[in-house]
Amino acid sequence: MKTDVLDVKFDGLTMHEALERAEALMDRSEREEGAPAPYIVTPNPEIVWLCRKNPDLARAVSAAALTLPDGIGIIYGAKILKTPLPERVAGFDFAMGLLARLAARGKSVFLLGAKPGVAEMAAEKLLSTHPGLVIAGTQDGYFQEDEPVLEKINVAAPDLLLVCLGAPKQELFMEKNAARLNVGLMIGLGGSLDVLSGTVQRAPEGWRRANLEWLYRLLKQPSRIGRMMRLPLFLLAVLWRRIVKK
Ligand code: UDP
């Protein structure tokens, strides 16, 4: 069942259910010849807000096989709208869970995105923490043309492609190229390669448990303030939707 938060339709799944679904989606043997590769999006309030302004992004998000609630703001939004979601499925934690499953089965991942050198660093870290994992390839996110990148990914033919180009670039990339990519599954994951590589620190456990990851990121990178202003706008729009819906 889908849960509508300001016209973005979220899948109401627990982390465990989302991982099970992702593994099933990744199975290429079940896919019809020539069918587009499925992809997963992980919108936070900022992305939901962007969808209202950018119809191309809204279309790309709605075409995803799974839409998971990355930010705690989405969970609050769904609650305010009286259609609560079971839990927050943070994109980074979801990807970590999926990579652990891939490692256990000797499957492969391709890391796409971030500044030059970052994906390689992330790959090294992943290999040390997940020895069974196969790194099918890496590519930075500052390429000019899609074509050579698609070719590189298709030669590697990974089970999973992590697309870490930031929003809306990653969602548009996945939608546009899904039919041409020989991959099991793709996930749009923002700045996750920066975190995986150790280039950017994730909020400590205590901050995350207190649902203050957004505040930690703001304090670390005050330049995010402009982007963060979309959070109160998102909440106001949710409150307005609640009043209008009554
Ligand atoms: N990025 C990229 N190509 C671009 C623009 C951005 O690979 O053309 C990368 C950027 O280097 C960063 C990520 O996309 O690693 C976006 O990170 P951000 O923290 O903005 O995303 P969030 O996690 O907040 O969605």
mmCIF file of C-alpha atoms and ligand atoms in Angstrom:
data_model
loop_
_atom_site.group_PDB
_atom_site.id
_atom_site.type_symbol
_atom_site.label_atom_id
_atom_site.label_comp_id
_atom_site.label_asym_id
_atom_site.label_seq_id
_atom_site.Cartn_x
_atom_site.Cartn_y
_atom_site.Cartn_z
ATOM 1 C CA MET A 1 0.000 0.000 0.000
ATOM 2 C CA LYS A 2 1.213 3.502 -0.845
ATOM 3 C CA THR A 3 1.188 6.457 1.534
ATOM 4 C CA ASP A 4 0.760 9.868 -0.046
ATOM 5 C CA VAL A 5 2.908 12.660 1.403
ATOM 6 C CA LEU A 6 2.394 15.820 -0.666
ATOM 7 C CA ASP A 7 1.791 13.732 -3.804
ATOM 8 C CA VAL A 8 4.869 11.528 -3.417
ATOM 9 C CA LYS A 9 3.662 7.957 -2.888
ATOM 10 C CA PHE A 10 5.768 6.145 -0.285
ATOM 11 C CA ASP A 11 5.890 2.399 0.271
ATOM 12 C CA GLY A 12 4.895 1.648 3.838
ATOM 13 C CA LEU A 13 7.521 -1.000 4.555
ATOM 14 C CA THR A 14 9.759 -1.791 7.486
ATOM 15 C CA MET A 15 13.495 -1.929 6.852
ATOM 16 C CA HIS A 16 13.350 -5.731 6.765
ATOM 17 C CA GLU A 17 10.462 -5.777 4.272
ATOM 18 C CA ALA A 18 12.198 -3.190 2.078
ATOM 19 C CA LEU A 19 15.369 -5.324 1.981
ATOM 20 C CA GLU A 20 13.375 -8.420 1.026
ATOM 21 C CA ARG A 21 11.624 -6.523 -1.778
ATOM 22 C CA ALA A 22 14.918 -5.094 -3.022
ATOM 23 C CA GLU A 23 16.486 -8.541 -3.225
ATOM 24 C CA ALA A 24 13.520 -9.825 -5.207
ATOM 25 C CA LEU A 25 13.697 -6.833 -7.566
ATOM 26 C CA MET A 26 17.390 -7.462 -8.171
ATOM 27 C CA ASP A 27 16.732 -10.903 -9.637
ATOM 28 C CA ARG A 28 17.263 -10.516 -13.385
ATOM 29 C CA SER A 29 16.155 -14.087 -14.167
ATOM 30 C CA GLU A 30 12.540 -13.047 -13.486
ATOM 31 C CA ARG A 31 12.706 -10.015 -15.768
ATOM 32 C CA GLU A 32 11.309 -9.903 -19.272
ATOM 33 C CA GLU A 33 13.832 -9.414 -22.069
ATOM 34 C CA GLY A 34 14.372 -5.663 -22.638
ATOM 35 C CA ALA A 35 12.414 -4.592 -19.533
ATOM 36 C CA PRO A 36 13.860 -1.482 -17.833
ATOM 37 C CA ALA A 37 16.016 -2.009 -14.761
ATOM 38 C CA PRO A 38 14.051 -1.213 -11.563
ATOM 39 C CA TYR A 39 15.196 1.583 -9.302
ATOM 40 C CA ILE A 40 14.600 2.706 -5.740
ATOM 41 C CA VAL A 41 14.330 6.306 -4.565
ATOM 42 C CA THR A 42 14.792 7.510 -0.986
ATOM 43 C CA PRO A 43 13.156 10.948 -0.748
ATOM 44 C CA ASN A 44 13.602 13.204 2.274
ATOM 45 C CA PRO A 45 11.433 16.332 2.803
ATOM 46 C CA GLU A 46 13.804 18.337 0.622
ATOM 47 C CA ILE A 47 13.251 16.012 -2.350
ATOM 48 C CA VAL A 48 9.467 15.965 -1.806
ATOM 49 C CA TRP A 49 9.578 19.747 -1.840
ATOM 50 C CA LEU A 50 11.659 19.728 -5.041
ATOM 51 C CA CYS A 51 9.091 17.397 -6.666
ATOM 52 C CA ARG A 52 6.472 20.130 -6.245
ATOM 53 C CA LYS A 53 8.670 22.527 -8.214
ATOM 54 C CA ASN A 54 10.145 20.117 -10.749
ATOM 55 C CA PRO A 55 7.663 17.931 -12.710
ATOM 56 C CA ASP A 56 10.504 15.932 -14.300
ATOM 57 C CA LEU A 57 11.742 14.948 -10.866
ATOM 58 C CA ALA A 58 8.180 14.142 -9.730
ATOM 59 C CA ARG A 59 7.772 11.846 -12.750
ATOM 60 C CA ALA A 60 11.105 10.116 -12.147
ATOM 61 C CA VAL A 61 10.232 9.537 -8.483
ATOM 62 C CA SER A 62 6.787 8.180 -9.318
ATOM 63 C CA ALA A 63 8.285 5.680 -11.791
ATOM 64 C CA ALA A 64 10.456 4.090 -9.086
ATOM 65 C CA ALA A 65 9.838 0.465 -8.110
ATOM 66 C CA LEU A 66 10.104 1.429 -4.436
ATOM 67 C CA THR A 67 9.907 4.803 -2.688
ATOM 68 C CA LEU A 68 11.392 4.705 0.816
ATOM 69 C CA PRO A 69 11.067 7.428 3.493
ATOM 70 C CA ASP A 70 14.636 8.597 4.096
ATOM 71 C CA GLY A 71 14.050 11.567 6.405
ATOM 72 C CA ILE A 72 12.358 11.743 9.781
ATOM 73 C CA GLY A 73 10.371 14.703 8.361
ATOM 74 C CA ILE A 74 8.566 12.254 6.050
ATOM 75 C CA ILE A 75 7.581 10.103 9.025
ATOM 76 C CA TYR A 76 6.217 13.184 10.854
ATOM 77 C CA GLY A 77 4.488 14.339 7.655
ATOM 78 C CA ALA A 78 2.727 10.988 7.202
ATOM 79 C CA LYS A 79 1.690 11.029 10.862
ATOM 80 C CA ILE A 80 0.273 14.563 10.583
ATOM 81 C CA LEU A 81 -1.693 13.428 7.518
ATOM 82 C CA LYS A 82 -3.087 10.529 9.589
ATOM 83 C CA THR A 83 -1.545 7.898 7.329
ATOM 84 C CA PRO A 84 1.477 6.862 9.407
ATOM 85 C CA LEU A 85 4.370 4.919 7.880
ATOM 86 C CA PRO A 86 5.780 1.949 9.829
ATOM 87 C CA GLU A 87 9.291 3.386 10.231
ATOM 88 C CA ARG A 88 11.999 5.552 8.757
ATOM 89 C CA VAL A 89 14.044 3.623 6.195
ATOM 90 C CA ALA A 90 17.167 5.773 5.950
ATOM 91 C CA GLY A 91 18.726 5.368 2.506
ATOM 92 C CA PHE A 92 22.210 4.881 3.914
ATOM 93 C CA ASP A 93 21.167 2.169 6.401
ATOM 94 C CA PHE A 94 19.069 0.487 3.733
ATOM 95 C CA ALA A 95 22.044 0.390 1.343
ATOM 96 C CA MET A 96 24.261 -1.016 4.108
ATOM 97 C CA GLY A 97 21.733 -3.759 4.791
ATOM 98 C CA LEU A 98 21.503 -4.590 1.120
ATOM 99 C CA LEU A 99 25.283 -4.631 0.670
ATOM 100 C CA ALA A 100 25.579 -7.082 3.583
ATOM 101 C CA ARG A 101 23.107 -9.380 1.810
ATOM 102 C CA LEU A 102 25.005 -9.015 -1.468
ATOM 103 C CA ALA A 103 28.283 -9.856 0.269
ATOM 104 C CA ALA A 104 26.775 -12.999 1.769
ATOM 105 C CA ARG A 105 25.840 -14.176 -1.735
ATOM 106 C CA GLY A 106 29.010 -13.034 -3.537
ATOM 107 C CA LYS A 107 27.079 -10.482 -5.624
ATOM 108 C CA SER A 108 28.401 -7.319 -7.213
ATOM 109 C CA VAL A 109 27.962 -3.562 -6.832
ATOM 110 C CA PHE A 110 28.985 -0.630 -9.023
ATOM 111 C CA LEU A 111 29.583 2.704 -7.267
ATOM 112 C CA LEU A 112 28.617 5.764 -9.323
ATOM 113 C CA GLY A 113 28.961 9.329 -8.091
ATOM 114 C CA ALA A 114 30.810 11.841 -5.896
ATOM 115 C CA LYS A 115 34.067 13.653 -6.645
ATOM 116 C CA PRO A 116 36.908 11.827 -8.425
ATOM 117 C CA GLY A 117 38.618 9.309 -6.131
ATOM 118 C CA VAL A 118 35.778 9.109 -3.589
ATOM 119 C CA ALA A 119 34.051 6.020 -5.081
ATOM 120 C CA GLU A 120 37.401 4.180 -5.146
ATOM 121 C CA MET A 121 37.971 5.003 -1.466
ATOM 122 C CA ALA A 122 34.439 3.836 -0.664
ATOM 123 C CA ALA A 123 35.118 0.599 -2.584
ATOM 124 C CA GLU A 124 38.257 -0.077 -0.536
ATOM 125 C CA LYS A 125 36.407 0.502 2.733
ATOM 126 C CA LEU A 126 33.551 -1.747 1.595
ATOM 127 C CA LEU A 127 35.901 -4.556 0.652
ATOM 128 C CA SER A 128 37.494 -4.467 4.093
ATOM 129 C CA THR A 129 34.138 -4.554 5.907
ATOM 130 C CA HIS A 130 32.307 -6.883 3.452
ATOM 131 C CA PRO A 131 34.874 -9.434 2.220
ATOM 132 C CA GLY A 132 32.410 -11.413 0.049
ATOM 133 C CA LEU A 133 31.285 -8.361 -1.914
ATOM 134 C CA VAL A 134 32.351 -7.957 -5.548
ATOM 135 C CA ILE A 135 33.096 -4.369 -6.627
ATOM 136 C CA ALA A 136 32.109 -4.405 -10.297
ATOM 137 C CA GLY A 137 33.409 -0.875 -10.938
ATOM 138 C CA THR A 138 33.490 2.770 -9.908
ATOM 139 C CA GLN A 139 32.884 6.076 -11.673
ATOM 140 C CA ASP A 140 32.881 9.648 -10.366
ATOM 141 C CA GLY A 141 29.743 11.739 -10.743
ATOM 142 C CA TYR A 142 31.161 14.643 -12.738
ATOM 143 C CA PHE A 143 30.946 13.163 -16.249
ATOM 144 C CA GLN A 144 29.770 15.270 -19.194
ATOM 145 C CA GLU A 145 28.046 12.577 -21.255
ATOM 146 C CA ASP A 146 26.026 9.573 -20.123
ATOM 147 C CA GLU A 147 27.037 7.341 -23.028
ATOM 148 C CA PRO A 148 30.559 6.233 -21.959
ATOM 149 C CA VAL A 149 29.330 5.799 -18.384
ATOM 150 C CA LEU A 150 26.431 3.569 -19.491
ATOM 151 C CA GLU A 151 28.851 1.490 -21.504
ATOM 152 C CA LYS A 152 31.214 1.084 -18.555
ATOM 153 C CA ILE A 153 28.338 0.014 -16.278
ATOM 154 C CA ASN A 154 26.916 -2.396 -18.860
ATOM 155 C CA VAL A 155 30.267 -4.118 -19.337
ATOM 156 C CA ALA A 156 30.443 -4.581 -15.549
ATOM 157 C CA ALA A 157 26.762 -5.713 -15.442
ATOM 158 C CA PRO A 158 26.468 -5.339 -11.632
ATOM 159 C CA ASP A 159 23.691 -6.767 -9.490
ATOM 160 C CA LEU A 160 23.380 -3.377 -7.794
ATOM 161 C CA LEU A 161 24.189 0.132 -9.004
ATOM 162 C CA LEU A 162 24.464 2.859 -6.354
ATOM 163 C CA VAL A 163 23.677 6.191 -8.028
ATOM 164 C CA CYS A 164 25.050 8.947 -5.792
ATOM 165 C CA LEU A 165 24.706 12.111 -7.892
ATOM 166 C CA GLY A 166 22.462 14.141 -5.558
ATOM 167 C CA ALA A 167 18.844 15.107 -6.300
ATOM 168 C CA PRO A 168 17.431 15.642 -8.860
ATOM 169 C CA LYS A 169 20.345 14.440 -11.019
ATOM 170 C CA GLN A 170 20.355 10.848 -9.719
ATOM 171 C CA GLU A 171 16.585 10.321 -10.101
ATOM 172 C CA LEU A 172 16.633 11.777 -13.628
ATOM 173 C CA PHE A 173 19.651 9.631 -14.540
ATOM 174 C CA MET A 174 17.945 6.435 -13.357
ATOM 175 C CA GLU A 175 14.654 7.154 -15.098
ATOM 176 C CA LYS A 176 16.253 8.194 -18.369
ATOM 177 C CA ASN A 177 18.634 5.250 -18.581
ATOM 178 C CA ALA A 178 16.695 2.404 -16.921
ATOM 179 C CA ALA A 179 15.822 0.764 -20.242
ATOM 180 C CA ARG A 180 19.450 0.784 -21.379
ATOM 181 C CA LEU A 181 21.189 -0.426 -18.257
ATOM 182 C CA ASN A 182 22.185 -4.011 -17.686
ATOM 183 C CA VAL A 183 21.953 -3.955 -13.890
ATOM 184 C CA GLY A 184 19.891 -5.872 -11.352
ATOM 185 C CA LEU A 185 18.719 -2.836 -9.410
ATOM 186 C CA MET A 186 19.626 0.831 -8.870
ATOM 187 C CA ILE A 187 19.283 3.040 -5.799
ATOM 188 C CA GLY A 188 19.566 6.836 -5.690
ATOM 189 C CA LEU A 189 21.595 7.602 -2.578
ATOM 190 C CA GLY A 190 22.748 11.244 -2.489
ATOM 191 C CA GLY A 191 25.944 11.785 -0.534
ATOM 192 C CA SER A 192 26.334 8.168 0.654
ATOM 193 C CA LEU A 193 29.664 7.587 -1.105
ATOM 194 C CA ASP A 194 31.106 10.591 0.758
ATOM 195 C CA VAL A 195 30.099 8.900 4.019
ATOM 196 C CA LEU A 196 31.224 5.406 2.942
ATOM 197 C CA SER A 197 34.637 6.741 1.908
ATOM 198 C CA GLY A 198 35.068 8.594 5.205
ATOM 199 C CA THR A 199 35.182 11.975 3.391
ATOM 200 C CA VAL A 200 32.083 13.132 5.307
ATOM 201 C CA GLN A 201 31.166 11.956 8.811
ATOM 202 C CA ARG A 202 27.674 10.671 9.445
ATOM 203 C CA ALA A 203 25.922 11.993 12.574
ATOM 204 C CA PRO A 204 26.883 10.002 15.692
ATOM 205 C CA GLU A 205 24.458 7.327 16.901
ATOM 206 C CA GLY A 206 22.997 9.534 19.685
ATOM 207 C CA TRP A 207 22.073 12.323 17.259
ATOM 208 C CA ARG A 208 20.529 9.796 14.884
ATOM 209 C CA ARG A 209 18.476 8.182 17.640
ATOM 210 C CA ALA A 210 17.254 11.633 18.702
ATOM 211 C CA ASN A 211 16.176 12.211 15.065
ATOM 212 C CA LEU A 212 18.593 15.130 14.846
ATOM 213 C CA GLU A 213 20.717 13.924 11.942
ATOM 214 C CA TRP A 214 19.546 16.938 9.911
ATOM 215 C CA LEU A 215 20.769 19.339 12.648
ATOM 216 C CA TYR A 216 24.165 17.640 12.816
ATOM 217 C CA ARG A 217 24.581 17.990 9.049
ATOM 218 C CA LEU A 218 23.574 21.641 9.247
ATOM 219 C CA LEU A 219 26.104 22.357 12.014
ATOM 220 C CA LYS A 220 28.861 20.577 10.053
ATOM 221 C CA GLN A 221 27.967 22.251 6.759
ATOM 222 C CA PRO A 222 26.257 25.608 7.511
ATOM 223 C CA SER A 223 26.112 26.226 3.748
ATOM 224 C CA ARG A 224 23.206 23.729 3.681
ATOM 225 C CA ILE A 225 20.958 26.322 5.358
ATOM 226 C CA GLY A 226 19.309 27.328 2.055
ATOM 227 C CA ARG A 227 18.446 23.702 1.319
ATOM 228 C CA MET A 228 17.325 23.091 4.906
ATOM 229 C CA MET A 229 14.803 25.917 4.677
ATOM 230 C CA ARG A 230 12.764 23.526 2.551
ATOM 231 C CA LEU A 231 12.097 21.438 5.672
ATOM 232 C CA PRO A 232 9.857 24.026 7.435
ATOM 233 C CA LEU A 233 8.207 24.787 4.077
ATOM 234 C CA PHE A 234 7.518 21.069 3.683
ATOM 235 C CA LEU A 235 5.984 20.860 7.174
ATOM 236 C CA LEU A 236 3.823 23.927 6.569
ATOM 237 C CA ALA A 237 2.566 22.422 3.307
ATOM 238 C CA VAL A 238 1.777 19.163 5.136
ATOM 239 C CA LEU A 239 -0.175 21.053 7.818
ATOM 240 C CA TRP A 240 -2.067 22.940 5.125
ATOM 241 C CA ARG A 241 -2.869 19.675 3.314
ATOM 242 C CA ARG A 242 -4.184 18.256 6.581
ATOM 243 C CA ILE A 243 -6.486 21.265 7.090
ATOM 244 C CA VAL A 244 -7.741 21.183 3.469
ATOM 245 C CA LYS A 245 -8.273 17.409 3.615
ATOM 246 C CA LYS A 246 -10.588 17.648 6.636
HETATM 247 N N1 UDP B 1 27.410 14.851 -7.080
HETATM 248 C C1 UDP B 1 27.859 14.193 -8.221
HETATM 249 N N2 UDP B 1 27.678 14.790 -9.433
HETATM 250 C C2 UDP B 1 27.090 16.012 -9.566
HETATM 251 C C3 UDP B 1 26.603 16.662 -8.401
HETATM 252 C C4 UDP B 1 26.784 16.052 -7.164
HETATM 253 O O1 UDP B 1 28.390 13.106 -8.126
HETATM 254 O O2 UDP B 1 26.973 16.493 -10.692
HETATM 255 C C5 UDP B 1 27.599 14.201 -5.791
HETATM 256 C C6 UDP B 1 28.306 15.052 -4.745
HETATM 257 O O3 UDP B 1 29.717 14.991 -4.943
HETATM 258 C C7 UDP B 1 27.853 14.359 -3.471
HETATM 259 C C8 UDP B 1 26.443 13.884 -3.826
HETATM 260 O O4 UDP B 1 26.346 13.927 -5.232
HETATM 261 O O5 UDP B 1 28.665 13.237 -3.227
HETATM 262 C C9 UDP B 1 25.329 14.757 -3.255
HETATM 263 O O6 UDP B 1 25.505 14.879 -1.907
HETATM 264 P P1 UDP B 1 24.480 15.648 -0.977
HETATM 265 O O7 UDP B 1 25.089 15.692 0.379
HETATM 266 O O8 UDP B 1 24.068 16.934 -1.621
HETATM 267 O O9 UDP B 1 23.227 14.683 -1.051
HETATM 268 P P2 UDP B 1 22.191 14.259 0.076
HETATM 269 O O10 UDP B 1 22.793 13.083 0.774
HETATM 270 O O11 UDP B 1 21.945 15.464 0.938
HETATM 271 O O12 UDP B 1 20.995 13.880 -0.761
#
